[in-house]
Short mmCIF file of C-alpha atoms and ligand atoms in Angstrom, two decimals:
data_model
loop_
_atom_site.label_atom_id
_atom_site.label_comp_id
_atom_site.label_asym_id
_atom_site.label_seq_id
_atom_site.Cartn_x
_atom_site.Cartn_y
_atom_site.Cartn_z
CA MET A 94 -42.74 39.83 -8.94
CA ILE A 95 -46.42 39.47 -8.79
CA VAL A 96 -48.69 40.48 -11.77
CA VAL A 97 -52.39 41.76 -11.19
CA ALA A 98 -54.61 41.82 -14.04
CA GLY A 99 -57.52 44.25 -13.56
CA GLY A 100 -55.21 46.24 -11.35
CA THR A 101 -57.59 49.36 -11.34
CA GLY A 102 -60.77 47.34 -10.71
CA ASN A 103 -62.48 46.94 -7.23
CA VAL A 104 -60.56 43.84 -6.40
CA GLY A 105 -57.44 44.24 -8.21
CA ARG A 106 -56.41 47.78 -6.94
CA GLU A 107 -56.85 46.33 -3.45
CA ILE A 108 -54.78 43.40 -4.20
CA VAL A 109 -51.99 45.94 -5.59
CA ARG A 110 -52.26 47.98 -2.49
CA GLN A 111 -51.97 45.16 -0.09
CA LEU A 112 -49.10 43.47 -1.99
CA VAL A 113 -47.19 46.83 -1.91
CA ASP A 114 -47.76 46.97 1.80
CA VAL A 115 -46.23 43.72 2.46
CA GLY A 116 -43.22 44.42 0.27
CA GLU A 117 -43.96 42.50 -2.89
CA ALA A 118 -42.93 43.89 -6.34
CA VAL A 119 -46.05 44.45 -8.21
CA THR A 120 -47.20 45.13 -11.88
CA ALA A 121 -50.64 46.17 -12.39
CA LEU A 122 -52.14 45.46 -15.69
CA THR A 123 -54.41 48.13 -17.43
CA ARG A 124 -55.58 49.11 -20.69
CA ASP A 125 -54.45 52.75 -19.91
CA PRO A 126 -51.49 53.18 -17.52
CA ALA A 127 -51.63 56.84 -17.76
CA LYS A 128 -55.00 56.88 -15.93
CA ALA A 129 -54.16 53.84 -13.68
CA ARG A 130 -52.93 55.89 -10.55
CA VAL A 131 -51.35 52.80 -9.23
CA PRO A 132 -49.85 53.27 -5.60
CA ALA A 133 -46.19 54.22 -5.26
CA GLY A 134 -44.09 50.76 -5.15
CA ALA A 135 -46.22 49.52 -7.92
CA THR A 136 -45.82 49.63 -11.78
CA ALA A 137 -48.58 50.17 -14.23
CA VAL A 138 -48.15 48.06 -17.46
CA ALA A 139 -50.22 48.30 -20.56
CA ALA A 140 -52.07 44.92 -21.55
CA ASP A 141 -55.37 43.95 -23.31
CA LEU A 142 -56.63 40.80 -21.84
CA THR A 143 -58.44 40.19 -25.28
CA GLU A 144 -55.41 39.81 -26.89
CA PRO A 145 -53.32 37.24 -24.97
CA SER A 146 -50.35 37.12 -27.31
CA THR A 147 -49.38 40.90 -26.23
CA LEU A 148 -49.22 39.68 -22.47
CA GLY A 149 -45.82 37.83 -22.54
CA PRO A 150 -43.54 40.80 -21.78
CA ALA A 151 -45.75 41.81 -18.89
CA LEU A 152 -45.83 38.36 -17.32
CA THR A 153 -42.06 37.43 -17.75
CA GLY A 154 -40.09 37.19 -14.39
CA ALA A 155 -43.70 36.87 -12.56
CA SER A 156 -43.92 34.22 -9.75
CA ALA A 157 -47.72 34.49 -9.65
CA VAL A 158 -50.43 36.20 -11.39
CA PHE A 159 -53.96 37.40 -10.51
CA LEU A 160 -56.37 36.95 -13.46
CA LEU A 161 -60.12 37.58 -14.21
CA SER A 162 -62.56 35.18 -15.55
CA GLY A 163 -64.12 35.53 -19.14
CA TYR A 164 -61.05 35.93 -21.11
CA SER A 165 -59.38 33.39 -23.63
CA PRO A 166 -57.85 30.40 -22.16
CA ASP A 167 -54.52 31.30 -24.17
CA ILE A 168 -53.58 33.61 -21.30
CA PHE A 169 -52.83 30.61 -19.49
CA ALA A 170 -50.55 29.29 -22.17
CA GLU A 171 -48.75 32.85 -22.21
CA ALA A 172 -48.23 32.68 -18.43
CA GLU A 173 -46.71 29.19 -18.91
CA LYS A 174 -44.64 30.25 -21.53
CA ALA A 175 -43.37 33.31 -19.50
CA GLY A 176 -42.41 30.93 -16.63
CA VAL A 177 -45.36 31.82 -14.14
CA ARG A 178 -46.01 29.18 -11.56
CA ARG A 179 -49.08 29.97 -9.98
CA VAL A 180 -52.56 31.80 -10.81
CA VAL A 181 -55.19 33.03 -8.54
CA LEU A 182 -58.39 33.51 -10.54
CA LEU A 183 -61.18 35.75 -9.72
CA SER A 184 -64.22 33.59 -10.35
CA GLY A 185 -67.58 33.70 -8.63
CA GLY A 186 -70.33 31.67 -6.71
CA SER A 187 -72.14 30.90 -10.16
CA ALA A 188 -69.08 28.50 -11.08
CA GLU A 189 -70.56 26.27 -8.29
CA THR A 190 -73.97 26.10 -9.91
CA GLY A 191 -72.41 24.07 -12.93
CA ASP A 192 -75.22 25.62 -15.09
CA ARG A 193 -73.59 26.19 -18.39
CA GLY A 194 -76.79 27.41 -19.84
CA ASN A 195 -76.42 30.50 -17.80
CA ALA A 196 -74.10 33.08 -19.68
CA VAL A 197 -72.29 34.33 -16.42
CA ALA A 198 -71.90 30.93 -14.70
CA ARG A 199 -70.66 29.63 -18.19
CA TYR A 200 -67.81 32.19 -18.58
CA MET A 201 -66.57 31.37 -15.04
CA ILE A 202 -67.00 27.58 -15.25
CA GLU A 203 -64.94 27.58 -18.77
CA THR A 204 -62.21 29.82 -17.28
CA GLU A 205 -61.72 27.64 -14.28
CA ASP A 206 -61.72 24.52 -16.58
CA ALA A 207 -58.98 25.80 -18.73
CA LEU A 208 -57.08 26.80 -15.77
CA ARG A 209 -57.42 23.48 -14.19
CA VAL A 210 -56.07 21.67 -17.21
CA SER A 211 -53.12 24.15 -17.74
CA GLY A 212 -49.80 23.19 -16.12
CA LEU A 213 -50.26 26.00 -13.75
CA ALA A 214 -50.81 25.98 -10.06
CA TRP A 215 -54.22 27.58 -9.27
CA THR A 216 -56.52 28.84 -6.64
CA MET A 217 -60.13 29.71 -7.45
CA VAL A 218 -61.64 32.65 -5.45
CA ARG A 219 -65.29 32.72 -5.55
CA PRO A 220 -66.85 35.69 -4.15
CA ARG A 221 -70.57 36.46 -3.70
CA MET A 222 -72.08 39.69 -4.42
CA PHE A 223 -69.65 42.66 -3.88
CA MET A 224 -70.57 45.33 -1.33
CA THR A 225 -69.36 47.91 -4.08
CA ASN A 226 -72.40 46.92 -6.22
CA ALA A 227 -74.41 49.38 -4.00
CA PHE A 228 -72.53 52.04 -5.84
CA GLN A 229 -75.03 51.61 -8.52
CA TRP A 230 -77.65 53.09 -6.32
CA THR A 231 -75.89 56.30 -5.59
CA ALA A 232 -78.23 58.57 -7.69
CA GLN A 233 -81.30 57.05 -6.12
CA ILE A 234 -79.75 57.14 -2.55
CA LYS A 235 -79.18 60.92 -3.14
CA ALA A 236 -82.88 61.26 -4.01
CA GLY A 237 -83.85 59.07 -1.02
CA VAL A 238 -85.73 56.04 -2.52
CA VAL A 239 -83.86 52.84 -4.00
CA ARG A 240 -85.98 50.80 -6.33
CA ALA A 241 -84.11 47.55 -6.76
CA PRO A 242 -85.41 43.98 -7.89
CA TRP A 243 -85.27 40.56 -5.67
CA ALA A 244 -86.58 42.01 -2.49
CA ASP A 245 -86.61 38.76 -0.91
CA VAL A 246 -83.15 37.58 -1.80
CA PRO A 247 -80.57 37.78 0.74
CA SER A 248 -76.86 37.90 -0.30
CA ALA A 249 -73.68 37.73 2.21
CA VAL A 250 -72.13 40.59 0.36
CA ILE A 251 -68.30 40.96 0.69
CA ASP A 252 -66.00 43.89 0.61
CA PRO A 253 -63.72 43.75 -2.36
CA ALA A 254 -60.76 44.46 0.08
CA ASP A 255 -61.56 41.16 1.90
CA ILE A 256 -61.74 39.24 -1.35
CA ALA A 257 -58.30 40.79 -2.11
CA ALA A 258 -56.99 39.87 1.26
CA VAL A 259 -57.81 36.09 0.57
CA ALA A 260 -56.18 36.53 -2.99
CA VAL A 261 -53.04 38.02 -1.55
CA LYS A 262 -52.51 35.13 0.66
CA ALA A 263 -52.87 32.63 -2.23
CA LEU A 264 -50.53 34.80 -4.48
CA VAL A 265 -47.77 34.82 -1.92
CA SER A 266 -47.95 31.27 -0.64
CA ALA A 267 -48.06 27.78 -2.06
CA GLU A 268 -50.30 26.62 0.71
CA HIS A 269 -53.55 27.66 -1.05
CA GLU A 270 -52.84 25.83 -4.27
CA GLY A 271 -55.48 23.65 -5.57
CA ARG A 272 -58.20 25.31 -3.31
CA GLU A 273 -61.60 26.59 -4.42
CA TYR A 274 -62.57 29.35 -1.88
CA PRO A 275 -66.12 30.67 -1.46
CA VAL A 276 -65.77 34.06 -0.17
CA THR A 277 -68.54 35.94 1.60
CA GLY A 278 -69.24 38.65 4.00
CA PRO A 279 -70.27 38.08 7.88
CA GLU A 280 -74.02 38.07 7.17
CA ALA A 281 -76.75 37.70 4.40
CA LEU A 282 -78.57 40.97 3.86
CA ARG A 283 -81.70 41.68 1.50
CA PRO A 284 -81.76 44.81 -0.67
CA GLY A 285 -84.04 46.42 1.82
CA ASP A 286 -81.59 45.66 4.65
CA ARG A 287 -78.71 47.23 2.79
CA VAL A 288 -80.50 50.40 1.99
CA ARG A 289 -81.63 50.70 5.68
CA ILE A 290 -77.89 50.32 6.74
CA LEU A 291 -76.69 52.79 4.13
CA GLY A 292 -79.50 55.37 5.66
CA GLN A 293 -77.94 54.72 9.12
CA ALA A 294 -74.46 55.37 7.88
CA LEU A 295 -75.57 58.70 6.07
CA GLY A 296 -77.85 59.62 9.04
CA ARG A 297 -80.90 59.87 6.54
CA ASP A 298 -84.08 58.06 6.23
CA LEU A 299 -83.97 56.10 3.01
CA ARG A 300 -86.88 54.18 1.39
CA TYR A 301 -86.51 50.81 -0.45
CA GLU A 302 -89.12 49.81 -2.95
CA ALA A 303 -89.35 46.35 -4.66
CA GLN A 304 -88.95 46.80 -8.23
CA PRO A 305 -91.22 44.42 -10.30
CA ASP A 306 -89.26 42.05 -12.57
CA ASP A 307 -90.42 43.51 -15.88
CA GLU A 308 -89.24 47.12 -14.92
CA ALA A 309 -85.87 45.50 -13.68
CA ARG A 310 -85.32 43.69 -16.86
CA ALA A 311 -85.99 46.68 -19.17
CA GLU A 312 -83.52 48.65 -17.11
CA MET A 313 -80.84 45.94 -17.22
CA LEU A 314 -81.23 45.54 -20.84
CA GLN A 315 -80.23 49.04 -21.34
CA GLN A 316 -76.90 48.17 -19.32
CA MET A 317 -75.87 44.63 -20.52
CA PRO A 318 -76.53 42.02 -23.28
CA ALA A 319 -79.60 40.12 -22.90
CA GLU A 320 -77.87 36.82 -22.05
CA TYR A 321 -76.35 38.44 -19.09
CA VAL A 322 -79.87 39.98 -17.93
CA ASP A 323 -81.22 36.40 -18.24
CA ALA A 324 -78.23 35.12 -16.21
CA PHE A 325 -79.05 37.35 -13.38
CA PHE A 326 -82.69 36.48 -13.45
CA GLY A 327 -81.67 32.78 -13.31
CA PHE A 328 -79.64 33.60 -10.27
CA TYR A 329 -82.14 35.55 -8.35
CA SER A 330 -85.63 34.99 -9.82
CA ASP A 331 -85.22 31.37 -10.41
CA GLY A 332 -82.84 30.91 -7.33
CA ILE A 333 -80.03 29.09 -8.99
CA LEU A 334 -77.49 30.81 -7.06
CA ASP A 335 -77.10 30.50 -3.11
CA GLU A 336 -75.45 33.86 -2.00
CA ALA A 337 -77.03 33.58 1.58
CA THR A 338 -74.87 30.85 3.06
CA VAL A 339 -72.00 32.61 4.88
CA TYR A 340 -68.53 30.77 4.88
CA PRO A 341 -65.57 31.25 7.11
CA THR A 342 -63.18 31.64 4.28
CA VAL A 343 -61.77 35.23 5.01
CA THR A 344 -61.28 34.34 8.71
CA GLU A 345 -59.69 31.18 7.91
CA VAL A 346 -57.39 32.42 5.26
CA THR A 347 -56.50 35.97 6.58
CA GLY A 348 -56.82 35.40 10.42
CA ARG A 349 -59.27 38.16 10.90
CA PRO A 350 -63.23 38.36 10.07
CA PRO A 351 -64.60 40.08 7.15
CA ARG A 352 -65.81 43.50 7.19
CA THR A 353 -69.47 44.20 7.85
CA PHE A 354 -71.71 46.06 5.35
CA ALA A 355 -72.35 48.46 8.27
CA ASP A 356 -68.71 49.26 8.48
CA TRP A 357 -68.24 49.36 4.89
CA ALA A 358 -71.19 51.72 4.52
CA VAL A 359 -69.65 54.17 6.98
CA ALA A 360 -66.26 54.16 5.46
CA ASN A 361 -67.91 55.00 1.96
CA VAL A 362 -70.38 57.45 3.06
CA GLY A 363 -68.66 60.14 0.95
CA ARG A 364 -69.41 58.26 -2.23
CA PHE A 365 -73.23 58.51 -1.62
CA GLN A 366 -73.30 62.29 -0.53
N1 NAP B 4 -69.78 42.50 -8.76
C1 NAP B 4 -70.20 41.31 -8.27
O1 NAP B 4 -71.02 41.31 -7.30
C2 NAP B 4 -69.20 40.01 -8.36
C3 NAP B 4 -69.60 38.85 -7.86
C4 NAP B 4 -68.89 37.87 -8.26
C5 NAP B 4 -67.97 37.84 -9.13
N2 NAP B 4 -67.60 39.09 -9.81
C6 NAP B 4 -66.56 39.09 -10.84
O2 NAP B 4 -65.87 40.30 -10.67
C7 NAP B 4 -65.36 40.84 -11.86
C8 NAP B 4 -65.47 42.31 -11.66
O3 NAP B 4 -64.25 42.54 -10.73
P1 NAP B 4 -64.12 43.98 -10.20
O4 NAP B 4 -65.29 44.45 -9.61
O5 NAP B 4 -62.77 44.02 -9.25
O6 NAP B 4 -63.64 44.76 -11.60
P2 NAP B 4 -64.10 46.10 -11.96
O7 NAP B 4 -64.03 47.24 -10.72
O8 NAP B 4 -65.33 46.15 -12.94
O9 NAP B 4 -62.84 46.38 -12.93
C9 NAP B 4 -62.61 45.73 -14.24
C10 NAP B 4 -61.19 45.42 -14.30
O10 NAP B 4 -60.89 44.78 -15.45
C11 NAP B 4 -59.90 45.58 -16.25
N3 NAP B 4 -60.15 45.15 -17.65
C12 NAP B 4 -61.45 45.23 -18.27
N4 NAP B 4 -61.32 44.72 -19.46
C13 NAP B 4 -59.99 44.61 -19.82
C14 NAP B 4 -59.13 44.16 -20.98
N5 NAP B 4 -59.74 43.91 -22.08
N6 NAP B 4 -57.83 44.16 -20.79
C15 NAP B 4 -57.41 44.44 -19.55
N7 NAP B 4 -58.06 44.79 -18.37
C16 NAP B 4 -59.30 44.78 -18.61
C17 NAP B 4 -60.08 46.94 -15.80
O11 NAP B 4 -58.70 47.61 -16.20
P3 NAP B 4 -58.64 48.94 -17.08
O12 NAP B 4 -60.06 49.63 -17.36
O13 NAP B 4 -57.84 49.95 -16.28
O14 NAP B 4 -58.01 48.50 -18.46
C18 NAP B 4 -60.36 46.84 -14.52
O15 NAP B 4 -59.18 46.86 -13.75
C19 NAP B 4 -66.72 40.46 -12.62
O16 NAP B 4 -66.46 40.58 -13.95
C20 NAP B 4 -67.15 39.23 -12.18
O17 NAP B 4 -66.33 38.29 -13.01
C21 NAP B 4 -68.40 40.05 -9.42
#
């Protein structure tokens, strides 16, 4: 049996679906199983990652677990106690910066460090910017103009389903233990490129406007703590995070290339209409 934390999230729900498709027994962890709508063949189990001591029963009998970064390292001790052999961790490119002064990089680095010193076998999955982040623009896309910051910063955006495909390979086989995988899409795109591609998928003229830093900062402060806002400015204004480099990981691990943003946009037009 394989346990998937964040089994309702962008990456986790794809992992659950893909594991069911290959015939694995799957437990999807969620805070609210009644709302989880997991695929037939998977079981939703209530668990709160902020309370590691409650995870034991859900983990018992699992051969491998998919976990998210930013929670207590006690989760790894619970997994070991429950007899789990292998953990696949959703980390991020920022773990590679080594910058513990950056709040986002820090929680990824600290979670990776705790997993490395545990007795568990591990695989670090380090995706760059998710294609699904474009859903943040839905209201602006409906209105025809997207204002977003960091106009000149390209990111090799990745479909969460491709991150999941890499994670699934690492969950079901010992072959990927001890590996740190940078996971990217097939091309680096600036925000304006992504808006243009979404417009082509929708058959509409969309305009991109570079959002000034002060306006972006004020908007972000309404959505997240200041240390995370500073972290994103560190990534994209100060340039500590390289998301432009394209890696062959998806092709090498899964045997097929990652999806393009254009294909993802066509598959998701319904979400922007
Ligand atoms: N977006 C990006 O560009 C990007 C890039 C690199 C790395 N990442 C990493 O990816 C993570 C997000 O992944 P995602 O997009 O797949 O997630 P998501 O769609 O934001 O969903 C979050 C998941 O975490 C679960 N969750 C949240 N708090 C929980 C708790 N206390 N106990 C149990 N489960 C909890 C939620 O489950 P329920 O609500 O059902 O309980 C949900 O399944 C980020 O936090 C970041 O670490 C993101």
